[in-house]
Amino acid sequence: MAISISRRKGEFQKLAIGTAGLLVVFACWSRLAENYHPLILPSPHETGKALLALWKEGSLVSNVLVTLSRTLCGCSLALFSGFALAVLTKGTTFWQALVRPILTLIQIIPPVVWTVLAVIWFGIADHVAPVFLIFVVTLPVAFVSFFSGLDSIDGQLVEMAAVYRCSRLKTITEIYLPALIPHFVSTVSVGISFAWKAAIFAEFMGSTTGVGFALSTANSNLQTEKVFAWVLVLIAVMLVCEYGLLTPLRRRAARWSA
Amino acid sequence: MRVVVLEYVGVTKEFAGDEGILQVVDDLSLTIKRGEIVALLGPSGCGKTTLLNMGAQLLKPTRGRVVCPKGTRVAYAFQEPRLLPWKTVEENIRFVQDNFLPEPLGGEIRERILVQTQLSDFRNAYPDELSGGMKQRVEIARALSIQPDLLLMDEPFKSLDPALKLELRSLLLAEHSRQQFALLLVTHDPGEAVLLADRVILLSRRPAQIRTEIALKAPQELRTLADPLLAGWLDEIHGLMVGAQ
């Protein structure tokens, strides 16, 4: 009891310090904006107005939805393939020797190259280029994380299950899968943030919809307040994702990592 | 004629290591029948756990055979408790019980054993909330709860305090006379061996061979270390162990 109170107190303190820091940043922004043209540094007020306008014309919601759906699509493809590749390569040196260098190669090539290639190959009109980039960026991360997850499975528990005649299916569902849950959650966390950034980047470079495209349009039209408004949207989406989805998920998964 | 539940026939076990082949068990033969309590006593690192693992069919002998008749229900209390961290005490027990016993019966047995191992207040606790000694009790409770034909135990009372050791020993004996399973127990504590076993098998240093076998004929419930008979057995065993050095 005492421990949980003091821990909560510590968390509250951290939260207070963090909020104070953000407020300082915000104050600096307001103060600086007074000295500059809105084209260079729009004030919080102008940014807020731009944000409201985006909301009213509907482009905020529609663009966020497009980017989110691309992120989810590319990210789940990458998670699924990463998991399959990890399982496939696990026991066999042949597949491991084959797959690992290819994934390293994919990882070494900078995302901008993949984006350029994706635009050349798939054009800019549809979803394929962003989804492709998200997939390519997230896949190696997912693979490595799942691979180490499989490594961490406790062979002693599997032996125990064998002595007590647990079926193959029971061993998989009751030992392998629960043991992988913490890795799955951490993979999803890392994967989603990678995928989200990749989505914005790809849309910025070569797409006609989505938050990244809206950013790029605002940029080329010299609507700096809109750029700022979109940045606030990006931050908001990631915060919602982190505290609305990933933190509760991690908390639930903590039981499994004992 | 009592049924044989486990038989080692000319068993040799070798492991391939960095420094060549390591022989752990050398041409060992041993038969364990239903209802018997057999203690394997030997210096640490002599291959006792390897013998148990072969009995549980987790390892195959390099030469010879380990025969456990089909349908023999084997339970194994490992030296370090092997509990699923994401399941509670009771769920851990059910996890293995469900493979052998239908539920109303399984529940009754589980209940009895949880009470006897003083775990009923902790049935909903997760392993990481338990002390080392409590985890070991869960390990033993789980093994007893499937009504085994053969119970393998690897230093089962190692990290328990003396009072609890005594209590769990009598619980084990009570369950043994109720269920009449065969118990193959590995220990390096001669006192534990003479308190529990019908037969004490004295093993050599690695590679393990049977040096001698001592049959102990006295009802376990009446044995205490103060008993002159036990003191005599202990002296005999100590003498043999010193001779082995």
Coordinates of C-alpha atoms in Angstrom, one line a residue:
Chain A
M1 CA 0.0 0.0 0.0
A2 CA 2.7 2.5 1.1
I3 CA 4.7 1.5 -1.9
S4 CA 1.9 2.1 -4.3
I5 CA 1.2 5.5 -2.8
S6 CA 4.8 6.6 -3.0
R7 CA 5.1 5.2 -6.5
R8 CA 1.9 7.1 -7.5
K9 CA 3.4 10.2 -5.9
G10 CA 6.6 9.8 -8.0
E11 CA 4.5 9.4 -11.1
F12 CA 2.6 12.5 -10.3
Q13 CA 5.8 14.4 -9.8
K14 CA 7.1 13.3 -13.1
L15 CA 3.9 14.3 -14.8
A16 CA 4.0 17.7 -13.2
I17 CA 7.6 18.3 -14.3
G18 CA 6.8 17.1 -17.8
T19 CA 3.8 19.4 -18.0
A20 CA 5.8 22.4 -16.7
G21 CA 8.4 21.7 -19.4
L22 CA 5.8 21.6 -22.2
L23 CA 4.3 24.9 -20.8
V24 CA 7.7 26.6 -21.0
V25 CA 8.0 25.4 -24.7
F26 CA 4.5 26.8 -25.4
A27 CA 5.3 30.1 -23.7
C28 CA 8.5 30.5 -25.7
W29 CA 6.6 29.7 -28.9
S30 CA 3.9 32.4 -28.1
R31 CA 6.6 34.9 -27.1
L32 CA 8.7 34.3 -30.2
A33 CA 5.7 34.4 -32.5
E34 CA 5.0 38.0 -31.6
N35 CA 8.4 39.0 -33.2
Y36 CA 8.0 37.1 -36.5
H37 CA 5.8 37.1 -39.5
P38 CA 3.1 34.4 -39.4
L39 CA 4.7 33.0 -42.5
I40 CA 7.9 32.2 -40.5
L41 CA 6.4 31.4 -37.1
P42 CA 2.6 31.5 -36.7
S43 CA 1.3 32.1 -33.2
P44 CA -0.6 29.5 -31.2
H45 CA -3.7 31.6 -31.8
E46 CA -3.3 31.5 -35.7
T47 CA -2.4 27.8 -35.5
G48 CA -5.6 27.2 -33.5
K49 CA -7.6 29.0 -36.1
A50 CA -6.1 27.0 -38.9
L51 CA -6.8 23.8 -37.0
L52 CA -10.4 24.8 -36.5
A53 CA -10.7 25.6 -40.2
L54 CA -9.3 22.2 -41.1
W55 CA -11.8 20.6 -38.8
K56 CA -14.7 22.5 -40.3
E57 CA -13.9 21.8 -43.9
G58 CA -13.6 18.1 -43.0
S59 CA -10.1 17.6 -44.3
L60 CA -8.7 16.9 -40.8
V61 CA -10.8 13.8 -40.2
S62 CA -10.7 12.5 -43.7
N63 CA -6.9 12.8 -44.0
V64 CA -6.2 11.4 -40.6
L65 CA -8.4 8.4 -41.4
V66 CA -6.6 7.8 -44.7
T67 CA -3.2 7.9 -43.1
L68 CA -4.3 5.8 -40.2
S69 CA -5.8 3.1 -42.4
R70 CA -2.6 3.0 -44.5
T71 CA -0.6 2.8 -41.3
L72 CA -2.7 -0.1 -39.9
C73 CA -2.7 -1.9 -43.3
G74 CA 1.1 -1.7 -43.8
C75 CA 1.8 -2.3 -40.2
S76 CA -0.3 -5.4 -39.9
L77 CA 1.1 -6.8 -43.1
A78 CA 4.6 -6.3 -41.7
L79 CA 3.8 -7.7 -38.3
F80 CA 2.2 -10.8 -39.9
S81 CA 5.1 -11.3 -42.3
G82 CA 7.7 -10.7 -39.6
F83 CA 6.0 -13.2 -37.4
A84 CA 5.8 -15.8 -40.2
L85 CA 9.4 -15.2 -41.2
A86 CA 10.6 -15.5 -37.6
V87 CA 8.7 -18.8 -37.1
L88 CA 10.0 -20.1 -40.5
T89 CA 13.6 -19.2 -39.8
K90 CA 13.6 -20.3 -36.2
G91 CA 14.7 -23.9 -36.2
T92 CA 16.4 -23.9 -39.6
T93 CA 19.9 -22.6 -40.3
F94 CA 19.2 -22.6 -44.1
W95 CA 16.2 -20.1 -43.9
Q96 CA 18.0 -18.0 -41.3
A97 CA 21.1 -17.7 -43.5
L98 CA 18.9 -16.8 -46.4
V99 CA 16.5 -14.3 -44.9
R100 CA 18.7 -12.4 -42.4
P101 CA 21.0 -10.7 -45.0
I102 CA 18.0 -9.7 -47.1
L103 CA 16.4 -8.0 -44.2
T104 CA 19.6 -6.3 -43.3
L105 CA 19.8 -5.0 -46.8
I106 CA 16.3 -3.7 -46.7
Q107 CA 17.1 -2.0 -43.4
I108 CA 20.3 -0.4 -44.7
I109 CA 18.6 1.3 -47.7
P110 CA 17.3 4.7 -46.5
P111 CA 13.5 5.2 -46.5
V112 CA 13.8 8.0 -49.0
V113 CA 15.2 5.6 -51.6
W114 CA 12.3 3.2 -50.9
T115 CA 9.8 6.1 -51.3
V116 CA 11.3 7.2 -54.6
L117 CA 11.2 3.6 -55.9
A118 CA 7.7 3.1 -54.6
V119 CA 6.5 6.2 -56.5
I120 CA 8.3 5.1 -59.6
W121 CA 6.8 1.6 -59.4
F122 CA 3.3 2.2 -58.0
G123 CA 2.7 5.9 -59.0
I124 CA 1.3 8.5 -56.6
A125 CA -2.4 8.2 -57.1
D126 CA -3.3 5.4 -54.7
H127 CA -2.5 3.7 -51.5
V128 CA 0.2 1.3 -52.7
A129 CA 3.2 3.5 -52.4
P130 CA 2.7 4.5 -48.7
V131 CA 1.6 1.0 -47.7
F132 CA 4.7 -0.4 -49.4
L133 CA 7.0 2.0 -47.6
I134 CA 5.4 1.3 -44.2
F135 CA 5.7 -2.4 -44.9
V136 CA 9.4 -2.2 -45.9
V137 CA 10.3 0.0 -42.9
T138 CA 8.4 -2.0 -40.3
L139 CA 9.2 -5.6 -41.5
P140 CA 12.8 -5.8 -40.3
V141 CA 11.8 -4.4 -36.9
A142 CA 9.0 -6.9 -36.5
F143 CA 11.1 -9.8 -37.6
V144 CA 13.9 -9.1 -35.1
S145 CA 11.5 -8.6 -32.2
F146 CA 9.6 -11.8 -32.9
F147 CA 12.7 -13.7 -33.4
S148 CA 14.1 -12.7 -30.0
G149 CA 10.7 -13.5 -28.6
L150 CA 10.8 -17.1 -29.9
D151 CA 14.3 -17.3 -28.4
S152 CA 13.1 -16.4 -25.0
I153 CA 10.6 -19.2 -24.7
D154 CA 11.4 -21.3 -21.7
G155 CA 12.4 -24.8 -22.8
Q156 CA 12.0 -26.0 -19.2
L157 CA 8.3 -25.2 -19.3
V158 CA 7.9 -27.1 -22.6
E159 CA 9.6 -30.1 -21.0
M160 CA 7.3 -29.9 -18.0
A161 CA 4.3 -29.9 -20.4
A162 CA 5.8 -32.9 -22.2
V163 CA 6.1 -34.9 -18.9
Y164 CA 2.5 -34.1 -18.0
R165 CA 1.3 -35.2 -21.4
C166 CA 0.1 -31.8 -22.7
S167 CA -1.0 -32.0 -26.3
R168 CA 1.0 -30.2 -29.0
L169 CA -1.9 -27.7 -29.4
K170 CA -2.1 -27.1 -25.6
T171 CA 1.6 -26.5 -25.4
I172 CA 1.4 -23.9 -28.3
T173 CA -1.6 -22.1 -27.0
E174 CA -0.8 -22.2 -23.3
I175 CA 3.0 -21.8 -23.3
Y176 CA 4.3 -20.5 -26.6
L177 CA 1.6 -17.9 -27.3
P178 CA 1.5 -16.4 -23.8
A179 CA 5.3 -16.3 -23.7
L180 CA 5.2 -14.3 -26.9
I181 CA 2.6 -11.8 -25.8
P182 CA 5.1 -9.2 -24.2
H183 CA 7.2 -9.4 -27.4
F184 CA 4.1 -9.0 -29.5
V185 CA 3.1 -5.9 -27.6
S186 CA 6.5 -4.3 -27.8
T187 CA 6.7 -5.2 -31.4
V188 CA 3.3 -3.5 -32.1
S189 CA 4.4 -0.4 -30.1
V190 CA 7.7 0.0 -32.0
G191 CA 6.1 -1.1 -35.3
I192 CA 3.2 1.4 -35.1
S193 CA 5.4 4.4 -34.5
F194 CA 7.7 3.4 -37.3
A195 CA 4.8 2.8 -39.6
W196 CA 3.1 6.1 -38.7
K197 CA 6.3 8.1 -39.5
A198 CA 6.8 6.2 -42.7
A199 CA 3.2 6.9 -43.7
I200 CA 3.6 10.6 -43.3
F201 CA 6.9 10.5 -45.1
A202 CA 5.6 8.6 -48.1
E203 CA 2.5 10.8 -48.3
F204 CA 4.7 13.8 -48.2
M205 CA 6.8 12.6 -51.0
G206 CA 4.4 10.9 -53.3
S207 CA 0.7 10.7 -52.7
T208 CA -2.4 12.8 -53.3
T209 CA -4.2 12.1 -50.0
G210 CA -3.4 11.8 -46.3
V211 CA -1.8 13.9 -43.6
G212 CA 1.6 13.9 -45.2
F213 CA 0.2 15.1 -48.5
A214 CA -1.8 17.9 -46.6
L215 CA 1.4 18.9 -44.9
S216 CA 3.2 19.1 -48.2
T217 CA 0.4 21.1 -49.8
A218 CA 0.4 23.6 -47.0
N219 CA 4.1 23.8 -47.3
S220 CA 4.2 24.6 -51.0
N221 CA 1.3 27.1 -50.5
L222 CA 3.3 28.9 -47.8
Q223 CA 0.5 28.3 -45.3
T224 CA 2.8 27.9 -42.3
E225 CA -0.1 28.0 -39.8
K226 CA -1.6 25.0 -41.5
V227 CA 1.8 23.2 -41.3
F228 CA 1.8 23.9 -37.6
A229 CA -1.8 22.8 -37.3
W230 CA -1.0 19.5 -39.0
V231 CA 2.0 18.9 -36.7
L232 CA -0.3 19.3 -33.8
V233 CA -2.6 16.7 -35.3
L234 CA 0.3 14.3 -35.8
I235 CA 1.3 14.7 -32.2
A236 CA -2.3 14.2 -31.0
V237 CA -2.7 11.0 -33.0
M238 CA 0.5 9.5 -31.6
L239 CA -0.5 10.5 -28.1
V240 CA -3.9 9.0 -28.4
C241 CA -2.3 5.8 -29.8
E242 CA 0.2 5.7 -27.0
Y243 CA -2.1 6.3 -24.1
G244 CA -5.3 5.0 -25.5
L245 CA -4.0 1.8 -27.0
L246 CA -0.4 0.9 -26.2
T247 CA 0.0 1.8 -22.6
P248 CA -3.1 -0.2 -21.5
L249 CA -1.9 -3.1 -23.8
R250 CA 1.5 -3.0 -22.1
R251 CA 0.0 -3.0 -18.7
R252 CA -2.1 -6.1 -19.5
A253 CA 0.9 -7.8 -21.0
A254 CA 3.1 -7.2 -17.9
R255 CA 1.5 -10.2 -16.3
W256 CA 3.0 -12.4 -18.9
S257 CA 6.6 -11.1 -18.7
A258 CA 7.0 -12.3 -15.1
Chain B
M1 CA 4.0 -59.5 -7.9
R2 CA 3.9 -55.8 -8.0
V3 CA 3.9 -54.0 -11.3
V4 CA 7.1 -52.6 -12.7
V5 CA 6.6 -48.8 -13.4
L6 CA 10.1 -47.9 -14.5
E7 CA 13.1 -49.9 -15.5
Y8 CA 16.6 -48.9 -16.4
V9 CA 18.3 -51.6 -18.4
G10 CA 22.1 -51.2 -18.9
V11 CA 21.7 -47.5 -19.3
T12 CA 24.7 -45.4 -20.3
K13 CA 24.4 -41.7 -21.0
E14 CA 27.0 -39.5 -22.7
F15 CA 26.8 -35.8 -23.5
A16 CA 28.9 -34.3 -26.3
G17 CA 30.6 -31.2 -24.8
D18 CA 33.3 -28.8 -25.8
E19 CA 35.9 -31.0 -24.2
G20 CA 34.8 -34.2 -26.0
I21 CA 32.4 -36.7 -24.7
L22 CA 31.3 -36.6 -21.1
Q23 CA 30.0 -39.8 -19.7
V24 CA 27.4 -39.2 -17.0
V25 CA 25.8 -42.6 -16.4
D26 CA 27.6 -45.9 -16.8
D27 CA 25.8 -49.2 -17.5
L28 CA 23.2 -48.8 -14.7
S29 CA 20.3 -51.1 -14.2
L30 CA 17.4 -50.4 -11.8
T31 CA 13.8 -51.5 -11.4
I32 CA 11.2 -49.6 -9.6
K33 CA 7.8 -51.2 -8.7
R34 CA 4.5 -49.8 -7.8
G35 CA 4.3 -48.6 -4.2
E36 CA 8.1 -48.5 -3.7
I37 CA 10.0 -45.5 -2.5
V38 CA 13.5 -45.5 -3.9
A39 CA 16.1 -42.8 -3.1
L40 CA 19.0 -42.1 -5.3
L41 CA 21.8 -40.8 -3.1
G42 CA 25.0 -39.5 -4.5
P43 CA 27.5 -36.7 -4.6
S44 CA 26.3 -33.6 -6.5
G45 CA 27.0 -33.6 -10.2
C46 CA 27.1 -37.4 -10.3
G47 CA 24.3 -37.8 -12.8
K48 CA 21.2 -38.1 -10.6
T49 CA 19.1 -35.5 -12.4
T50 CA 20.1 -37.1 -15.7
L51 CA 18.7 -40.4 -14.5
L52 CA 15.4 -38.7 -13.5
N53 CA 15.2 -37.0 -16.9
M54 CA 15.7 -40.3 -18.7
G55 CA 12.9 -41.8 -16.4
A56 CA 10.6 -38.9 -17.5
Q57 CA 11.5 -39.6 -21.2
L58 CA 13.0 -36.1 -21.5
L59 CA 16.3 -37.7 -22.4
K60 CA 17.2 -40.8 -24.3
P61 CA 20.0 -43.1 -23.1
T62 CA 23.1 -43.3 -25.3
R63 CA 23.1 -47.1 -24.7
G64 CA 20.6 -49.3 -23.0
R65 CA 16.9 -48.8 -22.4
V66 CA 14.6 -46.9 -20.1
V67 CA 11.3 -48.7 -20.0
C68 CA 8.1 -47.1 -18.6
P69 CA 5.1 -49.1 -19.5
K70 CA 2.5 -47.4 -21.8
G71 CA -0.1 -45.6 -19.9
T72 CA 2.0 -45.1 -16.8
R73 CA 1.0 -41.7 -15.3
V74 CA 4.3 -39.9 -14.6
A75 CA 4.6 -36.8 -12.4
Y76 CA 7.9 -34.9 -12.0
A77 CA 8.6 -32.4 -9.3
F78 CA 11.6 -30.5 -10.7
Q79 CA 14.4 -29.2 -8.7
E80 CA 13.7 -25.6 -9.7
P81 CA 9.9 -25.2 -9.8
R82 CA 8.6 -25.0 -13.4
L83 CA 5.4 -23.0 -13.0
L84 CA 3.7 -21.0 -15.7
P85 CA 4.1 -17.4 -14.6
W86 CA 0.9 -16.3 -16.3
K87 CA -1.3 -18.8 -14.4
T88 CA -2.3 -18.7 -10.7
V89 CA -1.4 -21.5 -8.3
E90 CA -4.7 -23.3 -8.9
E91 CA -4.6 -22.8 -12.7
N92 CA -1.1 -24.2 -12.7
I93 CA -2.3 -27.3 -11.0
R94 CA -5.4 -27.6 -13.3
F95 CA -3.1 -27.1 -16.3
V96 CA -1.7 -30.6 -15.8
Q97 CA -4.6 -32.2 -13.9
D98 CA -7.0 -31.6 -16.9
N99 CA -4.8 -34.0 -18.9
F100 CA -5.6 -36.9 -16.7
L101 CA -8.7 -36.4 -14.4
P102 CA -12.3 -35.4 -15.2
E103 CA -13.3 -32.3 -13.3
P104 CA -15.5 -33.1 -10.3
L105 CA -12.9 -35.7 -9.2
G106 CA -9.9 -33.5 -10.1
G107 CA -11.4 -30.6 -8.1
E108 CA -11.8 -32.8 -5.0
I109 CA -8.2 -34.0 -5.2
R110 CA -6.9 -30.5 -5.9
E111 CA -8.8 -29.1 -2.9
R112 CA -7.4 -31.8 -0.6
I113 CA -3.9 -31.2 -1.7
L114 CA -4.1 -27.4 -1.6
V115 CA -5.2 -27.7 2.0
Q116 CA -2.5 -30.2 2.9
T117 CA 0.3 -28.1 1.3
Q118 CA -1.1 -25.0 3.0
L119 CA -1.7 -23.3 -0.3
S120 CA -5.4 -22.8 -0.2
D121 CA -5.1 -19.2 0.8
F122 CA -2.7 -18.6 -2.2
R123 CA -4.7 -20.5 -4.8
N124 CA -5.3 -17.2 -6.7
A125 CA -1.7 -15.9 -6.4
Y126 CA 0.7 -15.9 -9.3
P127 CA 4.1 -17.5 -9.0
D128 CA 6.0 -14.2 -8.9
E129 CA 4.0 -13.3 -5.7
L130 CA 5.2 -16.5 -3.9
S131 CA 8.4 -17.2 -2.0
G132 CA 10.8 -19.9 -3.3
G133 CA 9.6 -22.4 -0.7
M134 CA 6.0 -21.8 -1.6
K135 CA 6.7 -22.3 -5.3
Q136 CA 8.4 -25.6 -4.4
R137 CA 5.2 -26.6 -2.5
V138 CA 3.1 -25.8 -5.6
E139 CA 5.5 -27.9 -7.7
I140 CA 4.9 -30.8 -5.3
A141 CA 1.2 -30.2 -5.0
R142 CA 0.9 -30.2 -8.8
A143 CA 2.8 -33.5 -9.0
L144 CA 0.6 -35.2 -6.4
S145 CA -2.6 -33.8 -7.9
I146 CA -2.6 -36.0 -11.0
Q147 CA -2.7 -39.2 -9.0
P148 CA 0.5 -40.5 -10.6
D149 CA 1.7 -44.0 -11.0
L150 CA 5.3 -42.9 -10.8
L151 CA 6.5 -39.7 -9.1
L152 CA 9.9 -38.4 -9.8
M153 CA 11.3 -35.9 -7.4
D154 CA 14.6 -34.0 -7.7
E155 CA 15.7 -32.6 -4.4
P156 CA 12.1 -31.7 -3.6
F157 CA 12.7 -30.2 -0.1
K158 CA 15.9 -28.4 -1.0
S159 CA 15.1 -24.8 -0.1
L160 CA 12.5 -25.4 2.6
D161 CA 12.9 -24.7 6.3
P162 CA 13.2 -27.7 8.6
A163 CA 9.6 -27.5 10.0
L164 CA 8.1 -27.4 6.5
K165 CA 10.4 -30.1 5.4
L166 CA 9.0 -32.3 8.1
E167 CA 5.5 -31.4 7.3
L168 CA 5.8 -32.0 3.6
R169 CA 7.6 -35.3 4.2
S170 CA 4.6 -36.6 6.2
L171 CA 2.2 -35.2 3.6
L172 CA 4.2 -37.1 0.9
L173 CA 4.1 -40.3 2.9
A174 CA 0.4 -39.9 3.6
E175 CA -0.4 -39.4 -0.1
H176 CA 1.9 -42.3 -0.8
S177 CA 0.0 -44.7 1.4
R178 CA -3.3 -43.4 -0.1
Q179 CA -2.3 -43.5 -3.7
Q180 CA 0.4 -46.2 -3.7
F181 CA 2.5 -44.6 -6.4
A182 CA 6.1 -45.5 -7.0
L183 CA 8.4 -42.7 -5.8
L184 CA 11.9 -42.2 -7.3
L185 CA 13.6 -39.5 -5.3
V186 CA 16.9 -37.9 -5.9
T187 CA 18.7 -36.4 -2.9
H188 CA 22.2 -35.7 -1.6
D189 CA 20.9 -35.7 2.0
P190 CA 21.4 -39.1 3.6
G191 CA 19.0 -38.2 6.4
E192 CA 16.2 -37.5 4.0
A193 CA 16.9 -40.8 2.2
V194 CA 16.7 -43.0 5.3
L195 CA 13.6 -41.2 6.5
L196 CA 11.7 -41.8 3.3
A197 CA 13.0 -44.7 1.3
D198 CA 12.3 -48.4 1.1
R199 CA 15.5 -48.7 -0.8
V200 CA 18.5 -46.4 -0.8
I201 CA 20.6 -46.6 -4.0
L202 CA 24.1 -45.3 -3.4
L203 CA 25.6 -43.9 -6.5
S204 CA 29.3 -43.4 -7.3
R205 CA 30.8 -40.2 -8.5
R206 CA 30.3 -39.4 -12.2
P207 CA 29.7 -41.4 -14.3
A208 CA 27.0 -42.8 -12.0
Q209 CA 27.1 -46.5 -11.2
I210 CA 25.2 -48.3 -8.4
R211 CA 27.8 -48.8 -5.6
T212 CA 25.4 -50.5 -3.3
E213 CA 21.8 -50.8 -2.4
I214 CA 20.4 -50.7 1.1
A215 CA 16.9 -52.0 1.9
L216 CA 15.3 -50.2 4.8
K217 CA 12.5 -52.2 6.5
A218 CA 10.6 -50.1 9.0
P219 CA 7.4 -48.2 8.5
Q220 CA 8.2 -44.7 7.4
E221 CA 5.6 -43.1 9.6
L222 CA 7.5 -44.3 12.7
R223 CA 11.0 -43.3 11.6
T224 CA 12.8 -40.5 13.3
L225 CA 16.5 -39.5 13.0
A226 CA 16.8 -40.2 16.8
D227 CA 15.9 -43.9 16.2
P228 CA 19.0 -46.1 16.8
L229 CA 18.0 -48.2 13.7
L230 CA 18.1 -45.1 11.5
A231 CA 21.3 -44.0 13.1
G232 CA 22.8 -47.4 12.2
W233 CA 21.6 -47.0 8.6
L234 CA 23.0 -43.5 8.5
D235 CA 26.4 -44.7 9.8
E236 CA 26.5 -47.4 7.2
I237 CA 25.7 -44.9 4.4
H238 CA 28.2 -42.3 5.7
G239 CA 30.8 -45.0 5.8
L240 CA 30.1 -46.0 2.3
M241 CA 30.1 -42.4 1.1
V242 CA 33.5 -41.7 2.8
G243 CA 34.8 -44.8 1.1
A244 CA 33.7 -43.4 -2.2
Q245 CA 35.8 -40.3 -1.9

